[in-house]
Amino acid sequence: MFEALEMAPPDPILGITEAFKKDPKPGKINLSIGVYCDENGKTPVFNSVKKAEQRILADEKTKNYVSPNSGTVEYCAAVQGLLFGAGHEAIASKRCATAHTPGGTGALRVAADFIKFLKPDAKVWLSEPTWPNHPSIFAASGIPTAAYPYYDAEGKKLNFGPLLDALKKVPAGDFVLLHGCCHNPTGMDPTVDEWNAIAEVAKAQGWVPLFDFAYQGLADGLAEDARCLTPFVASGREVYVCSSFSKNFGLYNERVGALTLVADSETSAQKALSHLKRIIRTNYSNPPAHGSNIVTTILNDPALRAEWESEVKGMRDRIAGMRQVFVDTLKAKGVKQDFSFLTKQKGMFSFSGLTKAHVDALKEKYGIYIVGSGRINVAGMTPSNMDALGSAIAEVLK
Ligand SMILES: Cc1ncc(COP(=O)(O)O)c(C=O)c1O
């Protein structure tokens, strides 16, 4: 039985953290992880979250199932307000359907099952490169994936011309996965004009945009980051948005996220939602309540919301600040290569341009852990590890 199995391949990124934990080198640094760290290298609980939890515990009267199983009315409304802005036409005309899912991964998987049901022959197009879990999630739902060009590794920028040309050839009815902001792994996002151009191509071609929106608020601001959605939603055609509240609320282990479908009418949205409920019922039946209660409480309470927004801003500013300090440190250490492109990238991740050989040397000699592609988590940098990090990188680049 089980002995006939081959071992499943370990997750490439989680495996690095295992190796990091075992490494006895003093001063080791983990830049491979996918979570936010503060300047003490900790992943803290937000103050706004702690306060919301105290309120929830004091008021809690039941552990009954979440009803309906697609999420409470309050939670789904709060998610839509965060995505589109309260009172947006798509909300007012009730053409949005939101389902509460376990994290952003849960949202992607429910979306994948829905796509397989709705369009059994559709393909999902992924940016090259993308988050390594994307192809696996769609494969698990039996959906083939294809790649569109995204990053110009030579020029250290978005490969916008080839990207647009490729999207002009995606057939009607296929789906294109777009990272809403803080592209993982490159940190390069389209500008507002580029998003408008992509939305025009979507409309002309008839492919469906599927947003993975795991980092809202970590690039330029909560509303600013959601601008990517505006031209697609304005087109009146279908839009899929997978939200994660793991990063922007620090609720990683509470598993809270949402899938929002924007339809052409209220009737279509209701029909789609009925199928999301069915898919959820046969999958995990009912979502976990605690994380969504936290998100709902914070978003609906002006004081808690203001505190949360300032905590998100604190994360965003720290990440942007570390990017600049990192670039300055490398320069001060005598590194000849120009790393200033890092300050144009957004969010926690950056394609550093370090090669596999550099990554291996940093691990072996200094206990500095980076994903083999050269992707670094800038949030793993702190004022206290920056000097050692800069010296080590300067050494391996020589
Ligand atoms: C691009 C991207 N999408 C989705 C997710 C999933 O987030 P969650 O932990 O909410 O499932 C992540 C998490 O690292 C991510 O980087």
Tab-separated table of N, CA and C and ligand atoms in Angstrom, residues 34 102-106 108 131 134 179 182 184 212-215 243-247 252 255-257 349 375, ligand 1:
chain	number	residue	atom	x	y	z
A	34	GLY	N	8.319	33.438	3.452
A	34	GLY	CA	7.255	34.199	2.800
A	34	GLY	C	6.402	34.947	3.800
A	102	PRO	N	-10.565	29.594	3.275
A	102	PRO	CA	-9.406	29.484	4.152
A	102	PRO	C	-8.155	30.031	3.447
A	103	GLY	N	-7.868	31.298	3.669
A	103	GLY	CA	-6.677	31.929	3.097
A	103	GLY	C	-6.809	32.200	1.607
A	104	GLY	N	-5.744	32.782	1.056
A	104	GLY	CA	-5.707	33.058	-0.381
A	104	GLY	C	-5.578	31.768	-1.171
A	105	THR	N	-4.893	30.785	-0.597
A	105	THR	CA	-4.747	29.504	-1.292
A	105	THR	C	-6.117	28.851	-1.443
A	106	GLY	N	-6.933	28.926	-0.368
A	106	GLY	CA	-8.290	28.378	-0.431
A	106	GLY	C	-9.101	29.085	-1.516
A	108	LEU	N	-7.943	30.501	-4.250
A	108	LEU	CA	-7.460	30.056	-5.564
A	108	LEU	C	-8.007	28.663	-5.891
A	131	TRP	N	4.435	32.464	-8.407
A	131	TRP	CA	4.488	31.732	-7.131
A	131	TRP	C	4.440	30.235	-7.435
A	134	HIS	N	1.134	28.143	-7.702
A	134	HIS	CA	0.070	28.369	-8.700
A	134	HIS	C	-0.149	27.174	-9.634
A	179	HIS	N	-1.094	39.014	-10.725
A	179	HIS	CA	-0.807	39.335	-9.322
A	179	HIS	C	-1.233	40.792	-9.120
A	182	CYS	N	2.655	43.637	-5.661
A	182	CYS	CA	3.766	42.928	-4.985
A	182	CYS	C	4.004	41.559	-5.632
A	184	ASN	N	4.881	38.151	-6.772
A	184	ASN	CA	5.736	37.137	-6.150
A	184	ASN	C	6.178	36.172	-7.234
A	212	ASP	N	-4.797	37.289	-8.233
A	212	ASP	CA	-4.314	36.787	-6.945
A	212	ASP	C	-3.870	38.033	-6.189
A	213	PHE	N	-4.644	38.388	-5.154
A	213	PHE	CA	-4.433	39.663	-4.458
A	213	PHE	C	-4.037	39.344	-3.009
A	214	ALA	N	-2.802	38.876	-2.860
A	214	ALA	CA	-2.351	38.384	-1.549
A	214	ALA	C	-1.657	39.463	-0.723
A	215	TYR	N	-1.417	40.642	-1.324
A	215	TYR	CA	-0.592	41.644	-0.629
A	215	TYR	C	-1.201	43.041	-0.664
A	243	SER	N	-8.555	37.102	-2.494
A	243	SER	CA	-7.922	37.920	-1.445
A	243	SER	C	-7.321	37.007	-0.391
A	244	SER	N	-6.214	37.467	0.165
A	244	SER	CA	-5.621	36.794	1.331
A	244	SER	C	-5.472	37.845	2.417
A	245	PHE	N	-5.787	37.469	3.648
A	245	PHE	CA	-5.545	38.382	4.771
A	245	PHE	C	-4.431	37.846	5.674
A	246	SER	N	-3.640	36.924	5.101
A	246	SER	CA	-2.507	36.384	5.858
A	246	SER	C	-1.481	37.475	6.123
A	247	LYS	N	-1.120	38.230	5.076
A	247	LYS	CA	-0.028	39.214	5.207
A	247	LYS	C	-0.540	40.543	5.752
A	252	TYR	N	-1.800	34.708	9.330
A	252	TYR	CA	-1.322	33.525	8.591
A	252	TYR	C	-2.012	32.233	9.030
A	255	ARG	N	-6.079	31.300	8.665
A	255	ARG	CA	-6.577	30.904	7.344
A	255	ARG	C	-7.820	31.700	6.951
A	256	VAL	N	-7.582	32.947	6.594
A	256	VAL	CA	-8.702	33.793	6.192
A	256	VAL	C	-8.421	34.499	4.862
A	257	GLY	N	-9.362	34.322	3.957
A	257	GLY	CA	-9.263	34.920	2.635
A	257	GLY	C	-10.647	34.945	2.009
A	349	PHE	N	8.954	40.802	-1.723
A	349	PHE	CA	9.870	39.998	-2.539
A	349	PHE	C	10.606	40.805	-3.592
A	375	ARG	N	15.356	34.991	-5.386
A	375	ARG	CA	14.286	35.768	-4.748
A	375	ARG	C	14.624	35.981	-3.269
B	1	LIG	C1	1.282	35.117	-4.613
B	1	LIG	C2	0.625	34.450	-3.453
B	1	LIG	N1	-0.621	34.029	-3.561
B	1	LIG	C3	-1.260	33.413	-2.563
B	1	LIG	C4	-0.632	33.176	-1.363
B	1	LIG	C5	-1.387	32.426	-0.313
B	1	LIG	O1	-1.635	33.018	0.856
B	1	LIG	P1	-2.396	32.294	2.037
B	1	LIG	O2	-1.391	32.031	3.087
B	1	LIG	O3	-3.436	33.274	2.464
B	1	LIG	O4	-3.015	31.040	1.545
B	1	LIG	C6	0.696	33.594	-1.190
B	1	LIG	C7	1.396	33.328	0.062
B	1	LIG	O5	2.587	33.305	0.177
B	1	LIG	C8	1.334	34.242	-2.269
B	1	LIG	O6	2.600	34.665	-2.177
